[in-house]
Coordinates of C-alpha atoms in Angstrom, one line a residue:
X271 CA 0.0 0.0 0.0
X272 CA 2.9 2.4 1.1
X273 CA 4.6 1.5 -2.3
X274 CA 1.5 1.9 -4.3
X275 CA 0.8 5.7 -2.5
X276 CA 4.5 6.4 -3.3
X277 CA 4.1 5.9 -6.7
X278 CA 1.4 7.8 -7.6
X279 CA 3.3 10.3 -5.4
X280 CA 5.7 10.1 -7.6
X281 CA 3.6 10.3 -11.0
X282 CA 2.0 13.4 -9.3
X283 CA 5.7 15.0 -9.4
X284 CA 6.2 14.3 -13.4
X285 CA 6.9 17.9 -15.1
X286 CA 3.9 17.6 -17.6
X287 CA 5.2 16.7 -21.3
X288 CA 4.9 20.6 -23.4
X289 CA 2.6 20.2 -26.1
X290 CA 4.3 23.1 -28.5
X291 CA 4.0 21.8 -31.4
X292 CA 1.9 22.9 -34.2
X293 CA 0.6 20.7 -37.4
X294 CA 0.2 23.2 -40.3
X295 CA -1.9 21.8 -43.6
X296 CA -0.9 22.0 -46.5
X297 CA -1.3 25.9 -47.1
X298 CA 0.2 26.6 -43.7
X299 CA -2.6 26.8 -41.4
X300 CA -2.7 25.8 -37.7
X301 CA -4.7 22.7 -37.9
X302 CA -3.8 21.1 -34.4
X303 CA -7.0 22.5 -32.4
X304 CA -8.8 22.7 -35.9
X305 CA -8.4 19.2 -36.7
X306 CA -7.8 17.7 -40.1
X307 CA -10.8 15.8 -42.3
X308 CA -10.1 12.2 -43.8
X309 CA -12.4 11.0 -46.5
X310 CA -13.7 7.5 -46.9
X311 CA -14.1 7.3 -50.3
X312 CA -17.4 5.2 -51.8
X313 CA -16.4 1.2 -52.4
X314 CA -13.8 -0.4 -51.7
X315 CA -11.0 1.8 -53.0
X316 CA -8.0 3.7 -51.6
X317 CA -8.7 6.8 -49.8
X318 CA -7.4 10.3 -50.2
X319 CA -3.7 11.1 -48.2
X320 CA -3.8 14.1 -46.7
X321 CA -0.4 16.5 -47.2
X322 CA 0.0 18.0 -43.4
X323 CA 3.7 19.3 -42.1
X324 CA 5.1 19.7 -38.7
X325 CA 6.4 23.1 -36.4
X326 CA 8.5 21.7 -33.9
X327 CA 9.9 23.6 -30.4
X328 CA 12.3 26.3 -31.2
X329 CA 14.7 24.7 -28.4
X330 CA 14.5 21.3 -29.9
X331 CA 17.5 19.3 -29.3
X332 CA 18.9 17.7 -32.8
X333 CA 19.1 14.5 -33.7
X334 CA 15.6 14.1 -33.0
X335 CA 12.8 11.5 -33.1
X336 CA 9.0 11.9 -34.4
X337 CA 6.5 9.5 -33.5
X338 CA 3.2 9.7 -35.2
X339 CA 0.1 6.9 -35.0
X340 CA -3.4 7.6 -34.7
X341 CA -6.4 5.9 -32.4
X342 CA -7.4 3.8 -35.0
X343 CA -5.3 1.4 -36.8
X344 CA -6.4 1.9 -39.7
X345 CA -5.4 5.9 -39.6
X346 CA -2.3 5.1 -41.5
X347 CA 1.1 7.3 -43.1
X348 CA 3.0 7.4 -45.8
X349 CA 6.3 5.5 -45.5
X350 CA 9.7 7.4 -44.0
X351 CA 12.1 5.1 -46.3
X352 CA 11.7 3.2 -49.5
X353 CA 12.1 0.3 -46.8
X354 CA 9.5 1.1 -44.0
X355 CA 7.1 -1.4 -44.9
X356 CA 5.9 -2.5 -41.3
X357 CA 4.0 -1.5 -38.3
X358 CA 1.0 1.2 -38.6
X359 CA 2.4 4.9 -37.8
X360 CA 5.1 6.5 -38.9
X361 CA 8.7 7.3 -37.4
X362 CA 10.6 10.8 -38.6
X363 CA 14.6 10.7 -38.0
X364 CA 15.2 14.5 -37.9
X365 CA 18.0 16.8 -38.3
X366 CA 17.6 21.1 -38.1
X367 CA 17.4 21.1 -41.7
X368 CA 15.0 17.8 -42.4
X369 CA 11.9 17.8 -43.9
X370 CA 8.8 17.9 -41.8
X371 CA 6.4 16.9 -44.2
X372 CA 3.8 14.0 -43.9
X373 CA 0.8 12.3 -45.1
X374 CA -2.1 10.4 -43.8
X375 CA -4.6 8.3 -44.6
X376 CA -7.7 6.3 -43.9
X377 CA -8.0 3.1 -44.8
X378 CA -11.3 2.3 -46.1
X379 CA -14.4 0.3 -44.0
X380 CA -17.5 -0.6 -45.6
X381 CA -20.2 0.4 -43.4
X382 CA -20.6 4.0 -44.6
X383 CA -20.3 5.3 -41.0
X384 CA -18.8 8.2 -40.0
X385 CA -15.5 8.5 -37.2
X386 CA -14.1 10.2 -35.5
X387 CA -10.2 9.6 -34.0
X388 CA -7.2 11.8 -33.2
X389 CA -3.3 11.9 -34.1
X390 CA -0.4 11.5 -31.7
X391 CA 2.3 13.3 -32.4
X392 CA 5.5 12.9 -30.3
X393 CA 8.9 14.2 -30.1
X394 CA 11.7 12.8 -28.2
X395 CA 15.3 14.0 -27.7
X396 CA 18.2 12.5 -26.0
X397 CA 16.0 9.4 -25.5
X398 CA 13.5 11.4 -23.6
X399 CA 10.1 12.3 -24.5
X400 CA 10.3 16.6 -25.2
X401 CA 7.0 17.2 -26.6
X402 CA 3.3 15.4 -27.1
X403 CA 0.5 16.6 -29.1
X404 CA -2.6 15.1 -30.1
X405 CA -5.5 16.8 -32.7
X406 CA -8.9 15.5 -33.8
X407 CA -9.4 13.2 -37.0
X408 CA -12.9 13.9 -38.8
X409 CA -13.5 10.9 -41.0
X410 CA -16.5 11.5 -43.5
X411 CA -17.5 8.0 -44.6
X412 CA -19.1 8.3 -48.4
X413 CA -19.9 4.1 -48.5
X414 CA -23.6 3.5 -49.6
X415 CA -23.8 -0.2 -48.2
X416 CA -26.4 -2.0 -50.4
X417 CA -25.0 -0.5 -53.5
X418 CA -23.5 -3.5 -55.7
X419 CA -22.0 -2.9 -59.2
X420 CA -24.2 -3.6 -62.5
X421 CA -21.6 -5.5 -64.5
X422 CA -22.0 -9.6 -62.9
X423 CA -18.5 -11.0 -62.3
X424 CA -19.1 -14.8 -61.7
X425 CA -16.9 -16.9 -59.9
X426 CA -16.6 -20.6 -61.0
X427 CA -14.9 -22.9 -58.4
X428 CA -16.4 -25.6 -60.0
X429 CA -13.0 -26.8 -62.3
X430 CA -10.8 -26.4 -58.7
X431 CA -8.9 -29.9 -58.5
X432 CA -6.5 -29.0 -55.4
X433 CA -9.4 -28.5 -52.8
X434 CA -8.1 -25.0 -52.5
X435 CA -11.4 -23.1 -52.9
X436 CA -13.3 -25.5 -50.5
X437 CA -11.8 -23.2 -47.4
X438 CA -15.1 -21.1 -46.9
X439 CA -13.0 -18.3 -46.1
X440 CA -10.8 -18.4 -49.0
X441 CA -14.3 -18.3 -51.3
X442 CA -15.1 -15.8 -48.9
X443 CA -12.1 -13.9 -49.6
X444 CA -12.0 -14.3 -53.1
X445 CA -16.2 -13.5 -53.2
X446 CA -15.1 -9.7 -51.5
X447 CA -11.9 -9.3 -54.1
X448 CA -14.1 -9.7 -56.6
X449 CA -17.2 -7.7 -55.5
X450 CA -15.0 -5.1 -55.2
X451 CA -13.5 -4.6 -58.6
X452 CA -17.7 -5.4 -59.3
X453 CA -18.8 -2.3 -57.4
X454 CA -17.2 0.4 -59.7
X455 CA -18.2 -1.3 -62.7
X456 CA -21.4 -0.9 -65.1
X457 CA -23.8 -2.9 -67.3
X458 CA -22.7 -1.8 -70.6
X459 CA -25.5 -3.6 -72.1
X460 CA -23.9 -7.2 -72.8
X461 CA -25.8 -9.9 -74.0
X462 CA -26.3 -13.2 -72.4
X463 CA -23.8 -16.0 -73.6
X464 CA -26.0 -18.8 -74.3
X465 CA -24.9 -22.3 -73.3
X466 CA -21.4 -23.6 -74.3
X467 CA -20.7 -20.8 -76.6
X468 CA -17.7 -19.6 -74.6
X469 CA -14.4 -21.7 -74.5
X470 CA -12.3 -20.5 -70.9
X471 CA -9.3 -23.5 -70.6
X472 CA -8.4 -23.9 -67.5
X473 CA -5.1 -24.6 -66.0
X474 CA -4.6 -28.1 -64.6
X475 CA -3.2 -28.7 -61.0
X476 CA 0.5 -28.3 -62.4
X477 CA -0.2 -25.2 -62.9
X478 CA 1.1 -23.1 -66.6
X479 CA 2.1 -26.4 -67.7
X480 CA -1.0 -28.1 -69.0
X481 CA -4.7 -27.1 -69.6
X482 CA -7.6 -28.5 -70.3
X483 CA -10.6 -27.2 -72.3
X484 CA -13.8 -25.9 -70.9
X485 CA -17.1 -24.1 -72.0
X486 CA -19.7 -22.6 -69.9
X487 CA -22.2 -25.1 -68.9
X488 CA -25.0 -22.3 -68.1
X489 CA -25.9 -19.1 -69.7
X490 CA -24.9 -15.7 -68.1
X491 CA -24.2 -12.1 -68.3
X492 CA -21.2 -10.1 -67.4
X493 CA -17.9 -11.8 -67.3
X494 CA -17.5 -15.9 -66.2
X495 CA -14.3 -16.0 -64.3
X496 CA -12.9 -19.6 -63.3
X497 CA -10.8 -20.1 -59.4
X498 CA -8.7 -22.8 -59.4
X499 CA -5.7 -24.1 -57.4
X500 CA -2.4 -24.7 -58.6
X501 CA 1.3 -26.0 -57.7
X502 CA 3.8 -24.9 -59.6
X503 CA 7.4 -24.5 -59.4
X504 CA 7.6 -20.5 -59.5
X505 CA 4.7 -20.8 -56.2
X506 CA 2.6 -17.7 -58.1
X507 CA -0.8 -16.7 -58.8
X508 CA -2.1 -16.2 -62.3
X509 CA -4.6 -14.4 -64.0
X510 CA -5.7 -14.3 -67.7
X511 CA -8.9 -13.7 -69.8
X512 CA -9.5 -16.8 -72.2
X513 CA -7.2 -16.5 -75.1
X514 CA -9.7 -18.4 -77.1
X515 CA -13.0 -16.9 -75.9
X516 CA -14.9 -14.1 -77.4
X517 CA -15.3 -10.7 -77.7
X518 CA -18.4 -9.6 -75.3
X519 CA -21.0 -8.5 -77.4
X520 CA -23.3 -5.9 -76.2
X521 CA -26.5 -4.9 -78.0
X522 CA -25.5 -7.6 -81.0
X523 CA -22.3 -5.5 -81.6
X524 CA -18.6 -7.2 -80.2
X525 CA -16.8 -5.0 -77.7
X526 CA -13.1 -3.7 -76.7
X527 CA -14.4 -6.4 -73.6
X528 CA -13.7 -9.8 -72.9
X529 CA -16.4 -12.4 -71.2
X530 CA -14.1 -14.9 -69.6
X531 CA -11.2 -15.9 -67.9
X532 CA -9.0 -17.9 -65.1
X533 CA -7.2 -17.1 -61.7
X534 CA -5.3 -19.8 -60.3
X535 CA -3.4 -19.4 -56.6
X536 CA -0.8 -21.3 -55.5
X537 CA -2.0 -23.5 -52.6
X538 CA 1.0 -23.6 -50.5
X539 CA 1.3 -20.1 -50.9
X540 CA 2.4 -17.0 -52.8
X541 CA 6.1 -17.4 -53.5
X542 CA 7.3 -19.2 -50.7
X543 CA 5.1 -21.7 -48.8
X544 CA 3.5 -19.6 -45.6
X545 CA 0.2 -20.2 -46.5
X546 CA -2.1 -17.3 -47.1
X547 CA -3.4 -14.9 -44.6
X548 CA -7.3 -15.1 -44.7
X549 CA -8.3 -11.2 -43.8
X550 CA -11.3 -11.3 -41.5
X551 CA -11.9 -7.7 -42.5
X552 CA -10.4 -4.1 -42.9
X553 CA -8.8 -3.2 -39.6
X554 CA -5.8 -6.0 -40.2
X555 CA -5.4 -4.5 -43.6
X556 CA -1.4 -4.2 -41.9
X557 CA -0.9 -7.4 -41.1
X558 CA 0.8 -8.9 -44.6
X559 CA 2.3 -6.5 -47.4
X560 CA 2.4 -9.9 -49.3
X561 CA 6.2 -10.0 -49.0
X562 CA 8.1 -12.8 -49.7
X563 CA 9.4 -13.5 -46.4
X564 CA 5.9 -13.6 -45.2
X565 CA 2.5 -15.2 -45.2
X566 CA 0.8 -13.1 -47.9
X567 CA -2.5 -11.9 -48.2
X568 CA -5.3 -13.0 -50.2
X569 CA -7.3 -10.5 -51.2
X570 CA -4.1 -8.3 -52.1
X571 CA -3.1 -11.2 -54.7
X572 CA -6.8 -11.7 -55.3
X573 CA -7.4 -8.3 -56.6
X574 CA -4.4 -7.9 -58.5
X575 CA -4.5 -11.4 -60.6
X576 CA -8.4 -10.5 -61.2
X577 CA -7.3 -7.0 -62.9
X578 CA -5.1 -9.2 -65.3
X579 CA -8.3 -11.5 -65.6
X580 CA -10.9 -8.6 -66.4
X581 CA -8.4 -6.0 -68.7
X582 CA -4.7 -5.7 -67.6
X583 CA -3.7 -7.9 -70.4
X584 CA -3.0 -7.3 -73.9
X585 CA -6.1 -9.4 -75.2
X586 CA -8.0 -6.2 -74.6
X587 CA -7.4 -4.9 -77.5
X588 CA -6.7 -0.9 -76.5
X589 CA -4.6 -2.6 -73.5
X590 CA -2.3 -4.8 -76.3
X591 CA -2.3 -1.6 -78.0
X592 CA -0.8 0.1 -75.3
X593 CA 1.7 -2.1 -74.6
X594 CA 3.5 -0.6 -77.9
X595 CA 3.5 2.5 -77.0
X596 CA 1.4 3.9 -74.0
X597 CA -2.3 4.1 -72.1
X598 CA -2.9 7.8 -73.8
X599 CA -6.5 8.4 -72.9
X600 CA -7.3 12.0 -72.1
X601 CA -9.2 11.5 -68.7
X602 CA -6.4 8.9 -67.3
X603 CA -3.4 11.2 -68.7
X604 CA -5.1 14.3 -67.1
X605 CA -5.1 12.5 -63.9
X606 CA -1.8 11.1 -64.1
X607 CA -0.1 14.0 -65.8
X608 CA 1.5 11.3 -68.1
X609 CA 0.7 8.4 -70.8
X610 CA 1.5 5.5 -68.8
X611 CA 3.6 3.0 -70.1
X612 CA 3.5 -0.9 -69.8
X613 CA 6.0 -3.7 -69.3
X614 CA 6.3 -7.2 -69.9
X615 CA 4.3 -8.3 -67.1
X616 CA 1.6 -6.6 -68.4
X617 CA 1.6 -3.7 -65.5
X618 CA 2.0 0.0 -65.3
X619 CA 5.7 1.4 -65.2
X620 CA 6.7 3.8 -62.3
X621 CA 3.0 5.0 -61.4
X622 CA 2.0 6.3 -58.3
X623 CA -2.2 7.2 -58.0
X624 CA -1.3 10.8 -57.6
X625 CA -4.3 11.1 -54.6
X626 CA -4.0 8.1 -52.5
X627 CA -0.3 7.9 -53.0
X628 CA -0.7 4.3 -53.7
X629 CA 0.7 2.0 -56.5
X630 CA -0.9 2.2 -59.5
X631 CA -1.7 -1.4 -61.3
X632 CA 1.4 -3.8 -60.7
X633 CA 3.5 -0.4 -58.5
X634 CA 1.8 -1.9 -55.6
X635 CA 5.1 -2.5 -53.8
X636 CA 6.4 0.8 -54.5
X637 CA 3.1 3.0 -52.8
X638 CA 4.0 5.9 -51.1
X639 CA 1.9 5.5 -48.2
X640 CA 2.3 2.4 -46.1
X641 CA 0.1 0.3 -48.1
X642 CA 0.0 -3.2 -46.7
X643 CA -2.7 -4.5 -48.1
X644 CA -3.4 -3.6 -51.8
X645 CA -6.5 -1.5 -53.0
X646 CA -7.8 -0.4 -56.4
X647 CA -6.7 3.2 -56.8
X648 CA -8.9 6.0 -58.9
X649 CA -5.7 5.3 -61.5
X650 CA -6.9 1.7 -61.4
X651 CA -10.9 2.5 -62.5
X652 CA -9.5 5.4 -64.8
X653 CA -7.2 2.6 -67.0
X654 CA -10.7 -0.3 -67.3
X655 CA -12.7 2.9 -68.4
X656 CA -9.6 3.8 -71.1
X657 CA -9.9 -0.3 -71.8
X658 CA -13.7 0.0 -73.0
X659 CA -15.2 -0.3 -69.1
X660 CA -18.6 2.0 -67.8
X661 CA -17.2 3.3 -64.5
X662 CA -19.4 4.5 -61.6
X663 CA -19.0 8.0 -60.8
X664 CA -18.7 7.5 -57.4
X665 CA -17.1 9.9 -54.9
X666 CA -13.7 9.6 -56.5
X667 CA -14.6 11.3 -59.6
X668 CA -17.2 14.2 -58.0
X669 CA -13.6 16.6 -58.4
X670 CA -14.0 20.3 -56.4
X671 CA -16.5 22.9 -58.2
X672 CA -18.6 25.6 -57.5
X673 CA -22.2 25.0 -57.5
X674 CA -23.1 28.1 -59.3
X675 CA -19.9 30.7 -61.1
X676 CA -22.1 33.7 -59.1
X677 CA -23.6 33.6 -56.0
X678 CA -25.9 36.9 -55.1
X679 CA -26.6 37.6 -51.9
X680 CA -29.0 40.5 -50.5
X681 CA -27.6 41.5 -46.7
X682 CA -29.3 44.1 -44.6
X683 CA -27.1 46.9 -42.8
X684 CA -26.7 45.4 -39.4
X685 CA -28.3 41.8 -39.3
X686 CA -26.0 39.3 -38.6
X687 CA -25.0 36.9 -41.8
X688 CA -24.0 33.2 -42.1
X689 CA -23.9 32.0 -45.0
X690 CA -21.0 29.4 -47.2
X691 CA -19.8 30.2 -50.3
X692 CA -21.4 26.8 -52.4
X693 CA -18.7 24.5 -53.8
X694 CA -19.5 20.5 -54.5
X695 CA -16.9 17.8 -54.7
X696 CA -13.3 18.0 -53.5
X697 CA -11.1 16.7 -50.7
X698 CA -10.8 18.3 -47.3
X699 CA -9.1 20.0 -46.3
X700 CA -10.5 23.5 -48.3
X701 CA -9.0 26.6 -49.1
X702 CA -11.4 29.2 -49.1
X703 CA -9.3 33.4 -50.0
X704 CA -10.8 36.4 -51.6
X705 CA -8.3 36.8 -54.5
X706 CA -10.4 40.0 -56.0
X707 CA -12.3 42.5 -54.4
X708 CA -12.9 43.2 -50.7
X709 CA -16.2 41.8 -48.5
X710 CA -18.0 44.4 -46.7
X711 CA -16.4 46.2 -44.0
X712 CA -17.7 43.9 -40.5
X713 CA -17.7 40.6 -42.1
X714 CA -15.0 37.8 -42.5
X715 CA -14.1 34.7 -44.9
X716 CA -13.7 31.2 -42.6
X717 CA -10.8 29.9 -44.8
X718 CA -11.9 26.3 -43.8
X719 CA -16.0 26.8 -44.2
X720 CA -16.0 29.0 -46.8
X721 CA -18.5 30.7 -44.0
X722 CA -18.7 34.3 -44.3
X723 CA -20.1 35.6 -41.1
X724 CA -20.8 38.9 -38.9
X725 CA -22.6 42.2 -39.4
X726 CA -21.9 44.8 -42.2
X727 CA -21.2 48.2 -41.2
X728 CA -21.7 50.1 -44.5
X729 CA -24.5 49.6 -47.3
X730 CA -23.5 49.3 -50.6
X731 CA -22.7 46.8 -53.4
X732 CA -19.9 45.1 -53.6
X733 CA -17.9 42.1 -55.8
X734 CA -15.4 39.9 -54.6
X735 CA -13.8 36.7 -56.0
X736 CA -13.3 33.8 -54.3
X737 CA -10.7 31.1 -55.0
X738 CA -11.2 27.7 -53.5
X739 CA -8.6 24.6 -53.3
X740 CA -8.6 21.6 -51.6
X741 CA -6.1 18.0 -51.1
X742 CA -6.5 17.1 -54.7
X743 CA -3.3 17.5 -56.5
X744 CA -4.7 16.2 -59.6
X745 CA -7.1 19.2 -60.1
X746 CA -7.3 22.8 -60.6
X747 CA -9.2 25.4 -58.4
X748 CA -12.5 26.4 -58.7
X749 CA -13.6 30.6 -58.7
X750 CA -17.3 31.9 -57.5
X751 CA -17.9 35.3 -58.2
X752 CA -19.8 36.6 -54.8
X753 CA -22.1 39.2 -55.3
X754 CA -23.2 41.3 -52.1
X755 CA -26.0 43.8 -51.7
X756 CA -26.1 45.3 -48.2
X757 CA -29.4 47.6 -47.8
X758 CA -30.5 49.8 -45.1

């Protein structure tokens, strides 16, 4: 008892830990008692990072360390060295003269529900903790559970001779890989494939040594895809539309589409023989970055082989095209700022989804952000719609605009005002600066809000312009003309 009251004695003693430090966004404001806003994009995709930067304690003591994590493991960074591939936050080795920058993340749920979390940020100097902060996350959750995609992807485990796909949860896995990719995509008005009209050979257990032919035994829509097991020498996974199958036909008229295909997995494992990790869900989305010195993960390999399967493969006929040159379609090269190129392997060469800071299709290992598990990027729907693909215009694609180019508002002398200049769109945070003009004398511009708020002092008319940029690198800024009329 004596030693219990002497500790907390003891703890009552402590010199409290300064919280002076300051996380600025990424057009220098104070955001630490603001807090920052995390999207959750809609489906199953990878989420917005967020560019934020650090003001540290004048009298900081160099070499010093920064720890960052979040209450929620799923709040997640980008990585501090080509090789920090582990753990969940993020650890800054700094110098006077390093950079303070950072990004964050949310990785994406599916119950379209909104959180709400904080940041840790700690400093420690001469192996001694120096300074502690912590700041509110806001995490807007766009899901619209119950919405499933309009193009069918059917999975086959029927041809499966190694007993791999009898694992419920591997089926159960392999259901959610595909229902993803499913979610973004739409009918584009195929036809049904009648009974044994389309010829899908399948990969015997040896695995890209033998096949054996096959034809569909029931008529369907969409796109037929087959799940097998395999063992093979190389231990990889695989993933191919059928090189003798059809076109998709759509209305009576062929397509840039195909309408079947095969994905085989290794049983014993991907590239070594771990076995696979089995996700139970999205908050151990960090527990396999499908390296080959550990257990990989399902749906990461899942996802990727079925992007070969449905149009990362130079049977698409604009995707074989590309290979020869480049993926030049106007809405992907506007995003990306370049014509991807494409490599042997059939993936993208040195892309990074400019938003999420992910890989782009077959970068995965060379994200930005510390992207464990793999997800389908905004690059990723952008190169199936350049393929021939109807995309959803989910949340992704709803870029930053104003909702009307002039707003008019009437104002009397002396009333109090609240009002927000109207955008739609966007990524938090906003950037909301009068660039032309000057409000009325007595009211104010909420950078954040877009809010302009208090009491005029002086009637009159007047025209301001407002500029208005957010997180997306990948767009421009949008302009409202504001039009005020303050009366008597």
């Amino acid at each position: 008892m004596l030693f219990h009251l002497a500790l907390v004695a003891a703890s009552c003693l402590q010199t409290p830990i300064p919280s002076n430090i300051q996380v600025l966004d990424a057009f220098g404001r104070d955001v630490t008692t603001h807090g920052i806003t995390l999207l959750d994009w809609e489906g199953q995709i990878a989420n917005p990072a967020i560019k934020l930067s650090l003001e540290l304690p004048s009298d900081l003591k160099y070499p010093a360390q920064v720890y960052l994590s979040g209450t929620s493991s799923r709040v997640h960074f980008d990585r501090g060295t080509p090789d920090d591939r582990n753990g969940i936050g993020k650890r800054m080795e700094l110098r006077a003269d390093s950079p303070r920058e950072f990004y964050v993340a949310m990785f994406p749920d599916r119950d379209g529900k909104d959180e709400s979390h904080s940041l840790l940020v700690q400093v420690f100097a001469d192996g001694k903790e120096v300074a502690r902060r912590t700041m509110p996350i806001r995490v807007v959750d766009q899901d619209k559970p119950g919405v499933n995609g309009s193009y069918p992807i059917h999975l086959d485990f029927s041809e499966d001779r190694t007993h791999f796909t009898s694992h419920k949860q591997v089926v159960s896995v392999l259901r959610e890989a595909a229902g993803d990719w499913a979610y973004f995509m739409l009918d584009v008005g195929q036809d049904t494939v009648p009974v044994g009209t389309e010829s899908t050979p399948v990969w015997d257990p040896d695995g890209f040594v033998t096949q054996r032919p096959n034809v569909n035994k029931r008529p369907y829509k969409g796109y037929l895809m087959f799940i097998t097991g395999i063992q093979h020498d190389e231990m990889r996974a695989g993933g191919s539309p059928s090189l003798v199958g059809q076109a998709q036909m759509a209305n009576g008229k062929p397509t840039t589409l195909r309408r079947s295909g095969t994905v085989e997995f290794e049983t014993r494992g991907n590239w070594n023989q771990l076995g696979w990790f089995l996700t139970k869900g999205d908050e151990d989305w960090w527990y396999s970055g499908s390296l080959r010195g550990e257990q990989q993960d399902l749906y990461s390999i899942a996802m990727h082989e079925m992007g070969h399967a449905l149009g990362f493969q130079e049977k698409y006929p604009v995707f074989g095209a590309a290979r020869k040159t480049s993926l030049d379609d106007p809405r992907l090269v506007r995003y990306l700022g370049f014509a991807p190129k494409i490599d042997a392997s059939e993936h993208l060469v040195n892309v990074i989804d400019p938003v999420s800071l992910y890989g782009g299709y077959g970068c995965e290992y060379f994200a930005k952000m510390k992207a464990r598990r793999w997800l389908i990027t905004k690059s990723h729907l952008l190169c199936l719609e350049a393929i021939g693909y109807r995309i959803r215009r989910t949340a992704a694609f709803e870029e930053l605009s104003a909702v009307e180019a002039i707003t008019e508002k009437s104002i009397r002398l002396g009333d109090e005002v609240d009002f927000k200049v109207p955008i739609r769109g966007g990524i938090p945070s906003f950037h909301f600066v009068v660039t032309s003009g000057t409000l009325p004398e007595g009211l104010l511009l909420n950078s954040f809000t877009g809010a302009v708020s208090g009491k005029a002092k002086s009637a009159g008319t007047t025209v301001v312009q407002v500029s208005i940029d957010d997180s997306d690198p990948s767009t421009p800024k949008a302009v409202v003309e504001l039009r005020m009329v303050v009366r008597n």
